[in-house]
């Protein structure tokens, strides 16, 4: 998923403020679900949703205003009620190569939209996550 850091996302140190990476991860998660054939409105229509229960962010390099950035997503793990998505934020360096600047992961729990209680990951969703 391409991202162009906006001026409003930059902090006083001249780099992307750390909280914005979680927003990028959320947007990349939605794009990943579209990519694997699970549109978010369709998921909600089944009576299921998912919630973030754990996040990690590791920084290796700075991302600055107007950098050419990509957020890659992959499914790291699928459990009985939860799944983990890994994220890699890369930017083009001065020499034209890619540099991984930030990595992270979110753990999501599948829940019912009626009572927000945990639910087992249905087979069709498990298949989509593991095939993606």
GROMACS .gro file of N, CA, C and O in nm, residues 5 10-11 18 36 59 63 68 73-74 78 80 97 117 124 132:
model
   64
    5UNK      N    1   0.378   1.048   0.329
    5UNK     CA    2   0.363   1.117   0.457
    5UNK      C    3   0.322   1.263   0.437
    5UNK      O    4   0.386   1.337   0.361
   10UNK      N    5   0.406   1.487   1.051
   10UNK     CA    6   0.546   1.506   1.088
   10UNK      C    7   0.555   1.577   1.222
   10UNK      O    8   0.486   1.676   1.247
   11UNK      N    9   0.645   1.529   1.309
   11UNK     CA   10   0.661   1.590   1.442
   11UNK      C   11   0.774   1.693   1.442
   11UNK      O   12   0.834   1.723   1.337
   18UNK      N   13   0.517   0.878   1.573
   18UNK     CA   14   0.501   0.734   1.590
   18UNK      C   15   0.356   0.685   1.585
   18UNK      O   16   0.328   0.579   1.532
   36UNK      N   17  -0.725  -1.008  -0.022
   36UNK     CA   18  -0.753  -1.151  -0.004
   36UNK      C   19  -0.900  -1.185  -0.028
   36UNK      O   20  -0.943  -1.298  -0.006
   59UNK      N   21   1.140   0.054   1.519
   59UNK     CA   22   1.193   0.156   1.430
   59UNK      C   23   1.337   0.127   1.395
   59UNK      O   24   1.420   0.103   1.482
   63UNK      N   25   1.132   0.810   0.872
   63UNK     CA   26   1.050   0.839   0.755
   63UNK      C   27   1.016   0.986   0.765
   63UNK      O   28   0.973   1.033   0.870
   68UNK      N   29   0.885   0.844  -0.035
   68UNK     CA   30   0.813   0.743  -0.113
   68UNK      C   31   0.804   0.618  -0.025
   68UNK      O   32   0.905   0.549  -0.005
   73UNK      N   33   0.203  -0.601   0.396
   73UNK     CA   34   0.129  -0.676   0.499
   73UNK      C   35   0.138  -0.824   0.470
   73UNK      O   36   0.128  -0.866   0.354
   74UNK      N   37   0.155  -0.903   0.574
   74UNK     CA   38   0.145  -1.048   0.559
   74UNK      C   39   0.087  -1.107   0.686
   74UNK      O   40   0.099  -1.049   0.795
   78UNK      N   41  -0.242  -1.759   1.246
   78UNK     CA   42  -0.387  -1.770   1.261
   78UNK      C   43  -0.413  -1.870   1.373
   78UNK      O   44  -0.370  -1.985   1.366
   80UNK      N   45  -0.717  -1.983   1.700
   80UNK     CA   46  -0.858  -2.024   1.701
   80UNK      C   47  -0.953  -1.904   1.699
   80UNK      O   48  -1.058  -1.910   1.635
   97UNK      N   49   1.736   0.257  -0.376
   97UNK     CA   50   1.699   0.127  -0.321
   97UNK      C   51   1.593   0.140  -0.212
   97UNK      O   52   1.562   0.249  -0.167
  117UNK      N   53  -1.834  -1.036   2.190
  117UNK     CA   54  -1.762  -1.147   2.251
  117UNK      C   55  -1.676  -1.217   2.145
  117UNK      O   56  -1.708  -1.215   2.026
  124UNK      N   57  -1.387  -2.006   0.624
  124UNK     CA   58  -1.369  -1.925   0.504
  124UNK      C   59  -1.271  -1.810   0.528
  124UNK      O   60  -1.191  -1.777   0.441
  132UNK      N   61  -0.353  -1.563   0.167
  132UNK     CA   62  -0.307  -1.428   0.133
  132UNK      C   63  -0.165  -1.413   0.164
  132UNK      O   64  -0.086  -1.339   0.125
   0.00000   0.00000   0.00000
